[in-house]
Structures are given as structure tokens and as C-alpha cells.
């Protein structure tokens, strides 16, 4: 018998920049010229069927014009396309066009595109660099910090994937102008969630500026993009592997994800989240972590953002309760809910645990009451 | 415009142990009890249809007996199963049985199993730990150091995958007794390659002990397992991301991989490698890096190991040349071959480059001459 020791201790630097601005296509090219992706000359631009014509075509043209070898890889738009099949399709198309290890992926789109393209990049040739060019508020709020990439499978959401950090993220506010109003509101839900988690000041800013944001006022939009990054970064930095603190980002997501599924994705992610946040506000009220007034402030801001704050009639409430309490996370008949304390703070229940267990009967009362 | 800096610099320790011994099943259980996989209580044992009955069933029983929750995930044996489809199948079966992030994968088998299971582990729940229990000489020689995991696709071999390090590797020599003779010889090809790369002394040991190894003499087998790890480790340690030095591990693989494909996998990997090494020995002879006698020594050792040293009649030589020179790696009509210098040394052509470009016409002469 013998033991052989493989020593693999090393310093890894995955740091990157998020650039927030207006029309950043030329900046992307300048950055590439200045070595953002090293010596790489081949760029796979991954996008969806909607963003293609809006922005990806333009970026492709600029890459080609700058002398780079670049191709477009387009998949059908929509949350339902975030699958292993789409990943395979992109991989095969890249391989067929001769892409190997010496390429860089540029994801142009919203969260579905950046999640999927980041995952493709992580396993293509055992890992090639990638850049996110985020074109939605939701991607700005959710997908630019944290390195989470994944696809969905019939049995689980976001469970097949990787932690993978981009070379750089661009948040191009100008692209929000072409976002359908519903999508913009959907992104605002994550923004409001971030404020509820971490900053009363940011919450008040939103109350005051929600109309500016809806009108894509550059200053207001840049401010919220920046705050979104800041809150998420604070949380993620302290807990890169989602062991404890990161759980607070799930505020509103317990009911939110369930309702999103039960609606068969008729509700957008942010819309489902908004309803989930109302459920969790009601829970926080009940548990005494939030006053009735604070709860109403949250609900009122969600309404201002044109988000739903009640469970739609077409949702079977019992199916929703069942969905929640057959989840793998249910332990001893209890499901854990992240609960906020007032606005801008989170209850820490015990060291490293930010969620409280809730019985099915309690959850049922709240849900039937919405 | 504003820039947000995401700082992600950290020390990562992926170190692990390779334990080489005889019947290590109980040792695995003891290690788990002693915290090898932390507090994890759920183990997904991934194996193939041949190894299942030979070893994986036994390991599953021992895990269950020790009080762990464990299930077997079995796929059809064979190189052709190392696909994204098999990966999906394992993932879906794990999800269906309730496996989530709190599990550990134990790969029991040869290189196909460890490559595939290591890749599954890398993306399941964005990464769960895994342990390799290697049951073939090839896995011992090739798959225990380096962290390479991957699947094949119709358009590319090993191009979709990850660098992912196991928690521990067990090389159980006792399992080699059930290896078909062809498989054992196939594993010896990688072993001989390692000797040719890095150690005249190891090469001489193999010449003397090849029969002991074929008879699974414990001491001789442990010695070669150890030397295999040592050589591979030396190379991989110096170059974890395969930018330069690691290229020398491709000795024999340029022709080897091409012939493996052209044979439609009728040749085992090590058999194809053996033929590839003969081709590269002839090239080294021609270029003056190896004497005729040294070349014959290598060929003679391959023969001793019952490995083929000529291109089988059923292989279309022109198809082989074509396969080689339509490879993506061909640049300006030249393909790069790693070349050894004498035995146990490698020619360094220029800093960080260990392969020499060869014209199609030169390669054709060598191939038609075999």
C-alpha cells in the first residue's frame, strides 16, 4: 500500500469588472483590443431569437469590422429554452464551425442567455472565457454578480450548472428601452428585493424614482444597476458557495419559484417573485418581524412597479401548497422561509441561518388569504 | 457610466490523496467515517454494466451497511457511452431519486466511468464532491492525476468537460485480476508512454517485470501504479491548464487517437496508442532524436506487453493520413508531433513547445511504411 499526495493549492483570481453605461458596444470592442480576452481572435456570440436583431447582430458586425473571427449562435427566446438540449445545440454548432479551446464566448441577452452561455463556456474545451453583455434589468439585477450559471431539467430548476465567473460584464442601460414593460417590471422585482434585504435608503430611492426608471432615465437606471450590483456583491462575496448568508437572496423565492412553476411560466420570474415577496411580508408581519405599515410599504412599491401582489385567480391554491410542501427542501413537514426584518434588514435566526421553518398549515393560511 | 469591481481572489486547495493498494473497499468506508466527504450521508455510486457486478455492488453494500444512504447509477460499459446523453441519464436518475447538493459521487470503474462521473459531479448542483475508485490499469495510469473530466460528442473527443479534482482516488490493484488481458495491455501502453517520457529507470523496470505485472504481482503492480502517478503528477503539476509542458503527455496520441477513430473503436485506446508510439518512434529515428536501437527497445517492450506495433490490415492508410491532416490542429499543412529524445526524455523544441511540425508527405511515408 502506498499513498501519493497530489498538492493543488493555489491562488485563483477570478476578479472582474462590471461596467454600467449607455450603449457600450464600442467599449466592448475597445476593451477587446486592449486585451480583455488576451490574444483570443475567435468570438462566439451567443444570443436568443429576440435579442439577435436588437443587439447581437450589431455586436457581431462590430467584432467582424474590428478584424475578429466571430459567429452568431442563436437559440429560441424564452425561459423554457434554458435546457441541456439548447446547450448541446450551441456546443455542436460551435464545434461544427471549428471553435475549439482558443475562443471566447460573448453572451448578449437577458438572464437566460447569460446563464446558458456561461455554462456552455464553463465546459466547452474544459472551459473558455466568457463575457456577459446584459440587455435586461433582470440580468443586471440578478445575473451579473455571483457566477451562477445553469440550465433547467424536467426534474429541477437551475440544478445542472457551474459557478463560473465572466471576464467582464456590461450592463447597457440603453437596451432597457426595447424591453417590454412587463419585462422591465419583472426586473424591478429583484431590485426591490435587494432593497428589502439590504438598504432602507435604496428602498426610499426606489419609491421616489420608480417612474424615472420606467422612463429609462439614464441617471436613475445607472443608480439602480449600481445598487443591485452592490447589494448582491456584498452578500455573495461573504459566501461564494451558497452555504449560509447567500440564502437571504432567496427572499420571496420560496413561494415565488413555486408559483412560477404552477403558473406554467405564464408568470414571469419577477412577477412570481413579487407575489412571493407579498407572501413573505405577510409571514414577517405574522411573526412580528415587520410592522403592518412596513409590510404595506413593500406591497405599495411592488404595485408602483406594476407588479402583481395577489395570487392570480387561475392558480390553484391547493396545488401551490402541495408544490411547496413536496419540495426536496421540506424537512419534518417544515419548509424554510427567508424573512425580512423591517425594510433593509434580514432576521438572522442562528449563526449562518437566515430562514425560519414554517409548517404547511401556516403557509396554507397565508396563501388562501392572498 | 460607472465601473463596479468584483474582487474574487482567493486561495483554493484542491489537494487530494491517491491510495494504491489491494482490496481498498473497507478503507474507503473507514475514510468516509473519518470525514473524507465531510458530513455527507448520501452517496451516488456511478459505474458501468460490467464493473457493477464485479465491484460496485460490493461497495454499495458496504456503504449501506455503514449506515449511509446510497444508490447505484449504472450505464452501459464502453467508450461509446462517454456522451452527454449518458451524463443526462445519470443526472436525471439522481434527481429522480432525490439527490440534490448534499451528496457525493463515487465513481467505480475505468477511465470512461471516472471521466463521466467526474463531469457529472462538476455540474450537479453546480458541483458536488466525488471520489474515484479506479478498477483498471488505464484509469490508474491516466485518469487519477490531472483532473480532466469530459464526454465525447459526434464532432469531438473529450471537448465538453471540466477540470475537476476528486476528494480522493483509490487504485485497487486487486481489481486488475478481473481485467481482460487486452484491457491490461491497453493500460500498459500508457504506462510505457510515461516511462518513455520521463524515466529510463522506469522503462528498464518495465522490461524486467512485465510478466510480473501481467500476473498481477502485487509489488510490481503497486510500483507501476506509483510511477504512473509520479510521472503524470510531475508533468501536470507544472502545467495545470495544459498550456505547454502537458503536451508531452500526448506522446503517441497524435496518430493514436486518429487510428482509434478510423478503427471505429475496434482498437482499444492503449492499442491505438501503442501503434501511435511506434509511428512517433520512427519519426524520432528519422529526425535523429533517437537511435535505431532505442527505437527497437521501445517497440520490443510494446510487443512484450502484447500490444500491436503495426497498423492493422483493415485500416485504410489513406483514410488515416486524411484523418490526421484534416484535424483542427493542422496549421499551414503541418501537424505537430511530440517527439521523444532517447528513452525517458523529451525534446524541447523551443520554450514551452514540445512538439515538432510535420508535413503530410512525411507522415504519409511513415504510415505507409507500418
XYZ file of C-alpha atoms in Angstrom:
740
model
C 0.000 0.000 0.000
C 1.220 3.472 -0.722
C -0.156 6.966 -0.634
C 0.583 9.513 -3.282
C -0.171 13.140 -2.443
C -1.396 15.455 -5.154
C -0.786 19.008 -3.943
C -3.013 21.526 -5.669
C -3.084 24.596 -3.516
C -3.038 27.827 -5.419
C -4.201 31.407 -5.602
C -7.044 31.915 -8.027
C -8.046 35.378 -9.174
C -11.494 35.455 -10.763
C -11.974 39.199 -10.282
C -13.769 41.124 -12.980
C -15.346 44.449 -13.786
C -18.993 45.315 -14.257
C -19.375 48.315 -16.482
C -22.678 50.149 -16.264
C -23.446 52.635 -19.004
C -25.308 53.646 -22.115
C -24.568 51.978 -25.484
C -21.462 50.036 -24.588
C -20.904 48.138 -27.848
C -17.907 50.212 -28.871
C -16.476 49.992 -25.370
C -16.596 46.203 -25.645
C -14.545 46.320 -28.838
C -12.063 48.773 -27.304
C -11.680 46.508 -24.275
C -11.022 43.505 -26.511
C -8.410 45.483 -28.423
C -6.842 46.297 -25.070
C -6.540 42.627 -24.146
C -9.742 41.865 -22.225
C -9.743 38.323 -23.613
C -5.987 38.006 -24.025
C -4.866 37.032 -27.501
C -8.106 35.380 -28.468
C -9.256 36.194 -32.002
C -12.372 33.990 -32.185
C -15.638 35.026 -30.599
C -18.820 33.008 -30.321
C -21.678 35.430 -29.786
C -24.487 33.542 -28.040
C -27.912 35.165 -28.020
C -31.620 34.465 -28.334
C -34.010 34.985 -31.222
C -35.288 38.321 -29.890
C -32.021 39.914 -28.828
C -30.327 38.816 -32.046
C -31.871 41.530 -34.167
C -31.963 44.135 -31.429
C -28.310 43.989 -30.319
C -26.370 40.840 -31.135
C -26.257 41.439 -34.894
C -24.782 44.847 -34.214
C -22.142 43.459 -31.861
C -21.259 40.750 -34.374
C -20.813 43.368 -37.085
C -18.548 45.429 -34.849
C -16.439 42.375 -33.983
C -16.039 41.460 -37.639
C -15.282 45.044 -38.554
C -12.572 45.088 -35.893
C -10.937 42.122 -37.618
C -12.040 39.360 -35.282
C -13.384 36.000 -36.364
C -16.914 35.896 -34.969
C -20.114 33.906 -35.410
C -23.596 34.155 -34.020
C -25.195 31.250 -32.145
C -28.890 31.873 -31.702
C -31.485 29.934 -29.762
C -35.196 30.477 -29.358
C -36.047 33.129 -26.761
C -37.738 32.098 -23.524
C -37.182 30.619 -20.066
C -38.145 27.175 -21.369
C -35.074 27.106 -23.617
C -32.636 27.079 -20.708
C -32.070 23.354 -21.144
C -29.342 20.808 -21.706
C -30.691 20.404 -25.253
C -30.087 24.078 -26.041
C -26.620 23.804 -24.509
C -25.863 20.835 -26.779
C -27.210 22.663 -29.787
C -24.901 25.630 -29.147
C -21.921 23.314 -28.486
C -22.481 21.333 -31.665
C -22.906 24.475 -33.736
C -19.664 25.866 -32.283
C -17.791 22.614 -32.929
C -19.166 22.433 -36.459
C -17.869 25.940 -37.127
C -14.423 24.919 -35.927
C -14.491 26.520 -32.488
C -12.078 24.817 -30.085
C -10.259 25.944 -26.938
C -8.956 29.209 -28.355
C -12.243 31.074 -28.338
C -14.208 33.377 -26.081
C -17.978 33.390 -25.690
C -19.887 36.663 -25.598
C -23.371 36.287 -24.143
C -25.707 39.013 -25.396
C -29.094 38.970 -23.740
C -31.000 38.537 -20.511
C -30.613 36.059 -17.684
C -31.497 33.013 -19.763
C -28.778 33.820 -22.284
C -26.120 34.681 -19.705
C -26.952 31.600 -17.576
C -26.813 29.282 -20.536
C -23.828 30.826 -22.314
C -21.833 30.960 -19.088
C -22.479 27.258 -18.599
C -21.508 26.476 -22.201
C -18.280 28.458 -21.675
C -17.510 26.536 -18.486
C -17.482 23.145 -20.180
C -16.508 23.959 -23.772
C -12.958 22.676 -24.191
C -12.987 22.279 -20.391
C -13.507 25.989 -20.004
C -13.147 29.018 -22.264
C -13.511 32.652 -21.145
C -16.825 34.458 -21.467
C -18.157 37.983 -21.370
C -21.695 38.997 -20.429
C -23.396 41.793 -22.309
C -26.587 42.106 -20.289
C -29.589 43.581 -22.066
C -32.272 43.325 -19.384
C -32.786 44.783 -15.959
C -33.255 41.288 -14.585
C -29.836 40.231 -15.871
C -28.391 43.405 -14.395
C -30.064 42.708 -11.064
C -29.528 39.021 -10.911
C -27.032 37.550 -13.318
C -24.056 39.896 -13.205
C -22.714 39.007 -9.764
C -22.344 35.553 -8.295
C -21.071 33.418 -11.129
C -24.099 31.176 -11.135
C -24.701 29.504 -14.466
C -27.124 26.668 -15.066
C -29.818 25.012 -17.098
C -33.162 23.587 -16.042
C -34.156 19.952 -16.361
C -37.624 18.416 -16.248
C -36.977 17.497 -12.609
C -35.178 20.552 -11.307
C -34.612 24.252 -11.882
C -31.032 25.524 -12.067
C -29.608 22.284 -10.685
C -27.258 21.394 -13.515
C -24.641 24.090 -13.877
C -21.475 25.668 -12.622
C -20.034 28.518 -10.668
C -18.224 30.333 -13.443
C -17.009 33.919 -13.428
C -17.033 36.078 -16.566
C -14.113 38.179 -17.814
C -16.326 41.234 -17.686
C -19.986 42.217 -17.512
C -21.519 45.076 -19.463
C -24.839 46.474 -18.309
C -26.099 48.541 -21.193
C -28.951 50.689 -19.913
C -29.843 51.774 -23.461
C -31.050 48.241 -24.150
C -33.732 48.573 -21.489
C -35.621 50.866 -23.862
C -36.593 47.910 -26.005
C -37.655 45.808 -23.013
C -41.380 45.083 -22.931
C -42.952 46.881 -19.942
C -43.694 43.530 -18.288
C -40.034 42.531 -18.512
C -38.898 45.808 -17.024
C -41.302 45.362 -14.104
C -40.118 41.798 -13.711
C -36.563 43.065 -13.304
C -37.736 45.658 -10.814
C -38.957 42.850 -8.571
C -35.378 41.640 -7.993
C -34.326 45.246 -7.485
C -36.986 45.788 -4.821
C -35.945 42.500 -3.230
C -32.363 43.759 -2.977
C -33.558 46.941 -1.302
C -35.693 44.952 1.153
C -32.688 42.795 2.019
C -30.060 45.389 2.492
C -30.918 49.046 2.303
C -33.733 51.235 3.545
C -32.081 54.114 1.719
C -32.209 52.285 -1.607
C -35.842 51.339 -0.896
C -36.701 55.010 -0.413
C -34.837 55.923 -3.599
C -36.976 53.413 -5.497
C -40.170 54.841 -4.025
C -39.168 58.235 -5.290
C -37.725 57.305 -8.684
C -39.744 54.373 -9.930
C -41.275 56.473 -12.709
C -37.856 57.729 -13.828
C -36.721 54.146 -14.066
C -39.783 53.162 -16.042
C -38.957 56.003 -18.438
C -35.334 54.793 -18.664
C -33.887 57.925 -17.210
C -30.182 57.233 -17.550
C -29.108 58.509 -14.152
C -31.808 56.676 -12.218
C -31.204 53.451 -14.143
C -27.461 53.595 -13.632
C -28.037 54.167 -9.952
C -30.267 51.110 -9.555
C -27.935 48.938 -11.650
C -25.114 50.011 -9.403
C -27.074 49.400 -6.188
C -28.187 45.988 -7.440
C -24.570 45.011 -8.003
C -23.527 46.425 -4.659
C -26.145 44.524 -2.625
C -25.652 41.261 -4.427
C -21.884 41.606 -4.271
C -21.911 42.261 -0.521
C -23.877 39.081 0.023
C -22.094 36.881 -2.487
C -18.586 37.994 -1.520
C -19.167 36.852 2.015
C -20.432 33.487 0.872
C -19.307 32.374 -2.544
C -20.529 28.783 -2.256
C -24.051 29.457 -1.032
C -23.631 27.880 2.362
C -25.258 30.444 4.599
C -25.618 34.164 4.044
C -26.398 33.792 0.354
C -29.685 32.240 1.384
C -31.064 35.745 2.008
C -31.120 36.306 -1.761
C -33.947 33.761 -1.708
C -36.227 36.306 -0.063
C -39.577 35.881 -1.807
C -38.270 32.986 -3.883
C -39.739 30.119 -1.862
C -43.305 30.937 -2.847
C -42.097 32.768 -5.956
C -40.461 29.773 -7.630
C -43.363 27.513 -6.749
C -45.926 29.888 -8.181
C -43.805 30.394 -11.307
C -43.897 26.627 -11.892
C -47.577 26.195 -11.013
C -48.408 29.021 -13.445
C -46.528 27.000 -16.079
C -44.362 30.078 -16.632
C -47.323 32.268 -17.585
C -45.987 34.486 -14.805
C -42.571 35.989 -15.467
C -39.925 35.310 -12.854
C -40.162 38.786 -11.340
C -43.957 38.682 -11.296
C -43.893 35.393 -9.418
C -41.221 36.816 -7.122
C -43.404 39.835 -6.398
C -46.253 37.591 -5.254
C -43.751 35.535 -3.259
C -42.490 38.654 -1.540
C -46.012 39.610 -0.533
C -46.425 36.131 0.989
C -43.207 36.534 2.901
C -44.112 40.043 4.034
C -47.349 38.611 5.453
C -45.334 35.919 7.196
C -42.955 38.533 8.616
C -45.979 40.516 9.829
C -47.336 37.416 11.494
C -44.052 36.543 13.155
C -43.641 40.128 14.341
C -40.511 40.949 12.334
C -42.215 43.666 10.368
C -44.908 46.170 11.239
C -48.155 46.222 9.281
C -47.086 49.638 7.895
C -43.728 48.382 6.664
C -45.476 45.455 5.004
C -47.821 47.852 3.238
C -44.904 49.991 2.098
C -43.357 46.961 0.357
C -46.640 45.960 -1.254
C -47.246 49.512 -2.374
C -43.812 49.757 -4.034
C -44.421 46.474 -5.853
C -47.718 47.895 -7.111
C -45.986 51.125 -8.212
C -43.695 48.901 -10.275
C -46.765 47.357 -11.974
C -46.147 44.019 -10.339
C -48.894 41.643 -9.188
C -49.360 41.461 -5.418
C -52.031 38.765 -5.216
C -52.194 35.201 -6.430
C -53.938 35.191 -9.832
C -57.331 33.517 -9.934
C -56.216 30.841 -12.376
C -53.687 29.480 -9.854
C -54.988 26.524 -7.868
C -54.032 27.458 -4.300
C -54.016 23.872 -3.115
C -51.685 22.899 -5.977
C -49.388 25.695 -4.839
C -49.340 24.496 -1.210
C -48.710 20.970 -2.450
C -45.878 22.138 -4.722
C -44.271 23.915 -1.774
C -44.529 21.051 0.662
C -43.414 18.252 -1.641
C -40.202 20.161 -2.308
C -36.992 18.302 -1.524
C -36.163 21.034 0.952
C -39.075 20.134 3.213
C -37.784 18.600 6.435
C -40.060 17.183 9.126
C -43.035 18.748 7.371
C -41.479 22.187 7.572
C -40.222 24.474 4.842
C -37.765 27.284 5.470
C -38.673 30.856 4.520
C -36.275 33.781 4.485
C -37.881 36.574 6.477
C -37.073 40.282 6.416
C -36.887 42.490 9.460
C -38.432 45.840 8.813
C -37.103 47.103 5.499
C -33.482 46.731 4.527
C -32.599 44.169 7.140
C -32.880 40.412 7.480
C -33.538 38.313 10.544
C -30.644 36.107 11.469
C -32.191 33.143 13.239
C -28.983 31.499 14.317
C -25.426 31.621 13.118
C -25.382 31.363 9.334
C -29.098 30.592 9.067
C -31.399 33.264 7.719
C -34.599 31.327 7.226
C -37.260 30.133 9.590
C -39.099 26.817 9.320
C -42.814 27.127 8.572
C -45.492 24.436 8.899
C -47.704 23.569 5.961
C -50.811 24.726 7.864
C -49.334 28.185 8.449
C -48.288 28.550 4.819
C -51.752 27.427 3.688
C -53.445 30.183 5.693
C -51.249 32.856 4.122
C -51.709 31.518 0.601
C -55.502 31.147 0.871
C -55.592 34.671 2.244
C -53.964 36.167 -0.878
C -21.084 55.354 -16.664
C -19.680 53.552 -13.691
C -17.424 50.605 -13.030
C -18.105 48.091 -10.330
C -15.220 45.851 -9.317
C -15.928 42.286 -8.295
C -12.915 41.081 -6.326
C -12.624 37.303 -6.314
C -9.070 36.491 -5.437
C -8.678 33.542 -3.139
C -6.618 30.535 -2.178
C -8.027 27.281 -3.463
C -6.818 23.964 -2.145
C -7.771 21.046 -4.393
C -5.135 18.698 -2.980
C -6.019 15.037 -2.620
C -4.557 11.627 -1.916
C -4.146 8.713 -4.269
C -4.122 5.468 -2.338
C -2.606 2.491 -4.106
C -3.271 -0.923 -2.606
C -5.033 -4.250 -2.651
C -8.779 -4.507 -1.919
C -9.452 -0.994 -0.718
C -13.246 -1.185 -0.270
C -13.071 -1.226 3.524
C -10.509 1.552 3.506
C -12.949 3.700 1.540
C -15.616 3.200 4.200
C -13.132 3.943 7.002
C -12.065 7.127 5.221
C -15.686 8.228 4.862
C -16.269 7.568 8.550
C -13.220 9.712 9.232
C -14.676 12.627 7.306
C -13.309 12.210 3.771
C -16.536 13.670 2.366
C -17.352 15.872 5.334
C -20.814 15.357 6.762
C -22.298 13.970 3.584
C -24.562 10.979 4.146
C -25.761 10.398 0.567
C -23.608 8.648 -1.987
C -24.333 8.159 -5.667
C -22.232 5.230 -6.864
C -21.722 5.635 -10.615
C -20.464 2.625 -12.535
C -20.826 0.684 -15.770
C -22.660 -2.527 -16.548
C -19.515 -4.673 -16.247
C -17.980 -3.184 -13.110
C -21.361 -3.140 -11.366
C -21.334 -6.829 -10.567
C -17.595 -7.091 -10.100
C -17.074 -4.270 -7.600
C -19.746 -1.580 -7.431
C -22.422 -3.828 -5.902
C -19.971 -4.709 -3.155
C -19.124 -1.068 -2.461
C -22.815 -0.169 -2.418
C -23.481 -2.929 0.135
C -20.657 -1.709 2.340
C -21.927 1.870 2.180
C -25.431 0.789 3.129
C -24.127 -1.450 5.873
C -22.174 1.506 7.260
C -25.438 3.425 7.571
C -25.102 5.675 4.549
C -27.847 6.403 2.060
C -26.507 5.078 -1.242
C -27.775 4.207 -4.711
C -26.235 2.710 -7.795
C -26.322 4.530 -11.149
C -25.298 2.184 -13.914
C -24.674 2.841 -17.596
C -23.731 0.506 -20.416
C -19.996 -0.301 -20.489
C -17.868 1.018 -23.345
C -16.022 4.056 -24.691
C -19.016 4.930 -26.870
C -21.105 5.634 -23.763
C -18.988 8.603 -22.716
C -21.594 11.009 -24.055
C -23.767 13.910 -23.000
C -26.745 11.540 -23.241
C -25.257 9.212 -20.608
C -24.460 12.223 -18.430
C -28.097 13.344 -18.681
C -29.320 9.874 -17.902
C -27.238 9.730 -14.703
C -28.324 13.254 -13.715
C -31.998 12.523 -14.240
C -31.776 9.252 -12.317
C -30.049 11.055 -9.447
C -32.641 13.849 -9.434
C -35.472 11.320 -9.560
C -34.035 9.580 -6.502
C -33.953 12.868 -4.625
C -30.235 13.613 -4.898
C -29.524 17.328 -4.575
C -26.475 19.319 -3.471
C -25.790 17.360 -0.314
C -24.404 14.262 -1.985
C -21.074 12.827 -3.038
C -20.449 10.805 -6.188
C -18.285 7.690 -6.044
C -17.053 6.610 -9.475
C -16.265 2.893 -9.551
C -14.675 1.764 -12.793
C -12.188 2.568 -15.501
C -11.412 5.777 -17.340
C -14.810 6.087 -19.003
C -16.580 5.894 -15.643
C -14.206 8.271 -13.852
C -14.251 10.777 -16.754
C -18.018 10.762 -16.947
C -18.777 10.660 -13.219
C -16.262 13.417 -12.511
C -18.006 15.589 -15.091
C -21.441 14.786 -13.641
C -20.112 15.740 -10.190
C -18.752 19.019 -11.513
C -22.106 20.272 -12.745
C -24.600 18.512 -10.457
C -25.999 21.188 -8.148
C -23.167 23.383 -9.532
C -20.629 20.949 -8.127
C -20.676 18.128 -5.602
C -17.599 16.257 -4.352
C -16.530 12.997 -5.978
C -14.250 10.074 -5.245
C -12.606 7.847 -7.848
C -12.333 4.125 -7.195
C -10.259 3.081 -10.200
C -10.579 -0.522 -11.309
C -8.370 -0.569 -14.384
C -4.701 -0.025 -15.067
C -5.631 2.581 -17.675
C -7.562 4.584 -15.097
C -4.617 4.245 -12.743
C -2.219 5.393 -15.435
C -4.300 8.064 -16.979
C -7.306 9.218 -15.007
C -6.063 9.612 -11.441
C -3.943 12.727 -11.861
C -4.839 15.839 -13.800
C -8.473 16.439 -13.029
C -9.574 16.043 -16.627
C -13.175 15.007 -16.966
C -15.155 15.024 -20.194
C -17.543 13.398 -22.599
C -17.279 12.847 -26.332
C -19.613 14.347 -28.911
C -20.150 13.315 -32.533
C -17.829 16.140 -33.576
C -15.119 15.979 -30.929
C -13.430 13.738 -28.389
C -13.120 14.987 -24.822
C -14.029 18.530 -25.765
C -17.022 19.019 -23.499
C -15.944 18.699 -19.894
C -14.243 20.237 -16.911
C -11.105 20.337 -14.869
C -12.416 18.874 -11.638
C -10.374 17.371 -8.817
C -11.610 14.397 -6.766
C -11.616 14.174 -2.972
C -9.523 11.043 -3.208
C -8.504 8.352 -5.681
C -8.261 4.658 -4.844
C -6.232 2.434 -7.127
C -7.254 -1.069 -6.200
C -4.717 -3.450 -7.749
C -6.858 -6.471 -6.839
C -9.399 -5.353 -9.434
C -6.866 -5.770 -12.206
C -7.270 -9.552 -11.829
C -10.650 -9.387 -13.481
C -9.406 -7.181 -16.313
C -9.482 -8.891 -19.699
C -5.884 -9.392 -20.917
C -6.470 -6.908 -23.762
C -7.537 -4.242 -21.283
C -4.494 -4.830 -19.111
C -2.231 -4.490 -22.141
C -4.101 -1.372 -23.151
C -3.316 0.151 -19.764
C 0.319 -0.862 -20.124
C 0.561 1.300 -23.231
C 0.024 4.475 -21.165
C 2.483 3.118 -18.604
C 5.149 2.583 -21.260
C 4.416 6.044 -22.602
C 5.072 7.523 -19.163
C 8.395 5.684 -18.957
C 9.356 6.923 -22.437
C 8.539 10.478 -21.428
C 10.244 10.690 -18.114
C 12.304 7.796 -16.854
C 14.832 5.402 -18.347
C 14.942 3.656 -14.974
C 11.192 3.023 -15.021
C 11.494 1.813 -18.630
C 14.117 -0.744 -17.575
C 11.931 -1.824 -14.656
C 9.076 -2.496 -17.083
C 11.348 -4.535 -19.372
C 12.266 -6.703 -16.419
C 8.881 -7.006 -14.723
C 6.315 -7.024 -17.486
C 5.429 -10.656 -16.800
C 5.005 -9.987 -13.068
C 2.623 -7.211 -13.936
C 0.688 -9.419 -16.316
C 0.362 -11.929 -13.461
C -0.821 -9.130 -11.125
C 2.105 -9.480 -8.777
C 1.134 -7.039 -6.059
C 4.532 -5.434 -5.562
C 5.211 -4.904 -9.251
C 1.732 -3.551 -9.851
C 1.928 -1.148 -6.931
C 5.268 0.047 -8.201
C 3.973 0.824 -11.679
C 0.824 2.482 -10.319
C 3.048 4.646 -8.181
C 5.408 5.516 -11.028
C 2.482 6.320 -13.303
C 1.171 8.787 -10.758
C 4.600 10.234 -10.189
C 5.320 10.912 -13.867
C 1.915 12.286 -14.616
C 1.948 14.398 -11.483
C 5.333 15.915 -12.306
C 4.051 16.978 -15.688
C 0.593 18.114 -14.653
C 1.745 19.998 -11.563
C 3.973 22.179 -13.662
C 1.170 22.946 -16.083
C -2.318 22.580 -14.735
C -4.111 24.246 -17.655
C -2.420 22.385 -20.483
C -0.654 25.333 -21.994
C 2.786 23.892 -22.610
C 4.545 21.049 -20.815
C 1.423 18.942 -20.541
C 1.600 18.488 -24.283
C 4.273 15.812 -23.759
C 1.568 13.514 -22.381
C 0.322 13.441 -25.967
C 3.330 11.344 -26.980
C 1.931 8.705 -29.333
C -1.525 10.218 -29.182
C -1.470 12.167 -32.435
C -1.503 9.035 -34.566
C -3.029 7.026 -31.718
C -6.265 8.996 -31.472
C -6.660 9.145 -35.228
C -6.228 5.399 -35.615
C -8.609 4.741 -32.722
C -11.275 6.725 -34.565
C -10.545 5.269 -38.005
C -10.763 1.752 -36.477
C -14.218 2.782 -35.236
C -13.050 1.862 -31.733
C -12.272 -1.736 -32.679
C -8.845 -0.879 -31.306
C -8.746 -0.126 -27.586
C -7.250 3.212 -26.611
C -3.963 1.660 -25.462
C -3.691 -0.476 -28.562
C -4.135 2.554 -30.771
C -1.655 4.445 -28.591
C 0.895 1.637 -28.987
C 0.711 1.935 -32.770
C 0.902 5.712 -32.426
C 4.040 5.396 -30.316
C 5.682 3.220 -32.954
C 4.895 5.897 -35.543
C 6.410 8.557 -33.326
C 9.470 6.425 -32.587
C 10.013 6.121 -36.337
C 9.682 9.867 -36.637
C 12.172 10.391 -33.812
C 14.558 7.985 -35.567
C 14.182 9.941 -38.768
C 14.727 13.285 -37.083
C 17.748 11.928 -35.257
C 16.392 12.243 -31.732
C 16.536 8.517 -31.068
C 18.921 5.808 -32.208
C 17.616 2.854 -34.188
C 18.431 0.658 -31.141
C 16.441 2.817 -28.739
C 13.528 2.736 -31.148
C 13.687 -1.035 -31.267
C 13.792 -1.204 -27.480
C 10.506 0.705 -27.295
C 8.872 -1.446 -29.971
C 10.111 -4.584 -28.285
C 8.645 -3.548 -24.906
C 5.287 -2.794 -26.542
C 5.392 -6.284 -28.077
C 6.261 -7.828 -24.693
C 3.113 -6.153 -23.377
C 1.096 -7.880 -26.125
C 0.396 -4.592 -27.836
C 0.123 -4.156 -31.596
C 3.093 -2.398 -33.214
C 1.877 -2.201 -36.778
C -1.180 -0.717 -38.408
C -3.789 -3.493 -38.791
C -4.580 -4.532 -42.345
C -8.204 -3.454 -42.093
C -7.181 0.181 -41.538
C -7.209 2.247 -44.706
C -3.872 4.077 -44.530
C -5.032 6.914 -46.750
C -8.083 7.417 -44.528
C -5.710 7.637 -41.568
C -3.495 10.263 -43.245
C -6.611 12.187 -44.200
C -7.977 11.993 -40.652
C -4.687 13.355 -39.314
C -4.397 16.218 -41.757
C -7.966 17.417 -41.610
C -7.634 17.825 -37.856
C -8.348 21.291 -36.481
C -4.804 21.367 -35.140
C -3.296 21.343 -38.624
C -1.728 24.705 -39.357
C -0.191 25.615 -42.713
C -0.464 21.981 -43.773
C 1.610 20.867 -40.790
C 0.650 18.801 -37.780
C 2.596 18.849 -34.547
C 4.023 15.592 -33.157
C 5.525 15.209 -29.694
C 8.911 13.548 -30.112
C 10.967 11.724 -27.519
C 14.703 12.005 -27.165
C 16.286 8.645 -26.469
C 14.237 6.969 -23.753
C 12.940 8.871 -20.750
C 13.460 12.306 -22.191
C 11.551 14.648 -24.443
C 12.800 17.126 -26.978
C 12.002 20.691 -26.130
C 11.836 22.496 -29.428
C 11.519 25.953 -28.037
C 10.359 27.388 -24.758
C 7.164 25.630 -23.740
C 6.823 23.772 -27.029
C 7.452 20.048 -27.064
C 6.143 19.110 -30.454
C 7.556 19.488 -33.917
C 5.561 20.305 -37.041
C 5.425 17.523 -39.614
C 4.319 17.755 -43.254
C 1.602 15.474 -44.575
C 4.050 13.895 -47.044
C 6.446 12.920 -44.232
C 3.650 11.450 -42.120
C 2.341 9.525 -45.133
C 5.718 7.837 -45.671
C 5.857 6.677 -42.050
C 2.264 5.433 -42.050
C 2.544 3.576 -45.342
C 5.738 2.008 -44.007
C 3.985 0.445 -40.988
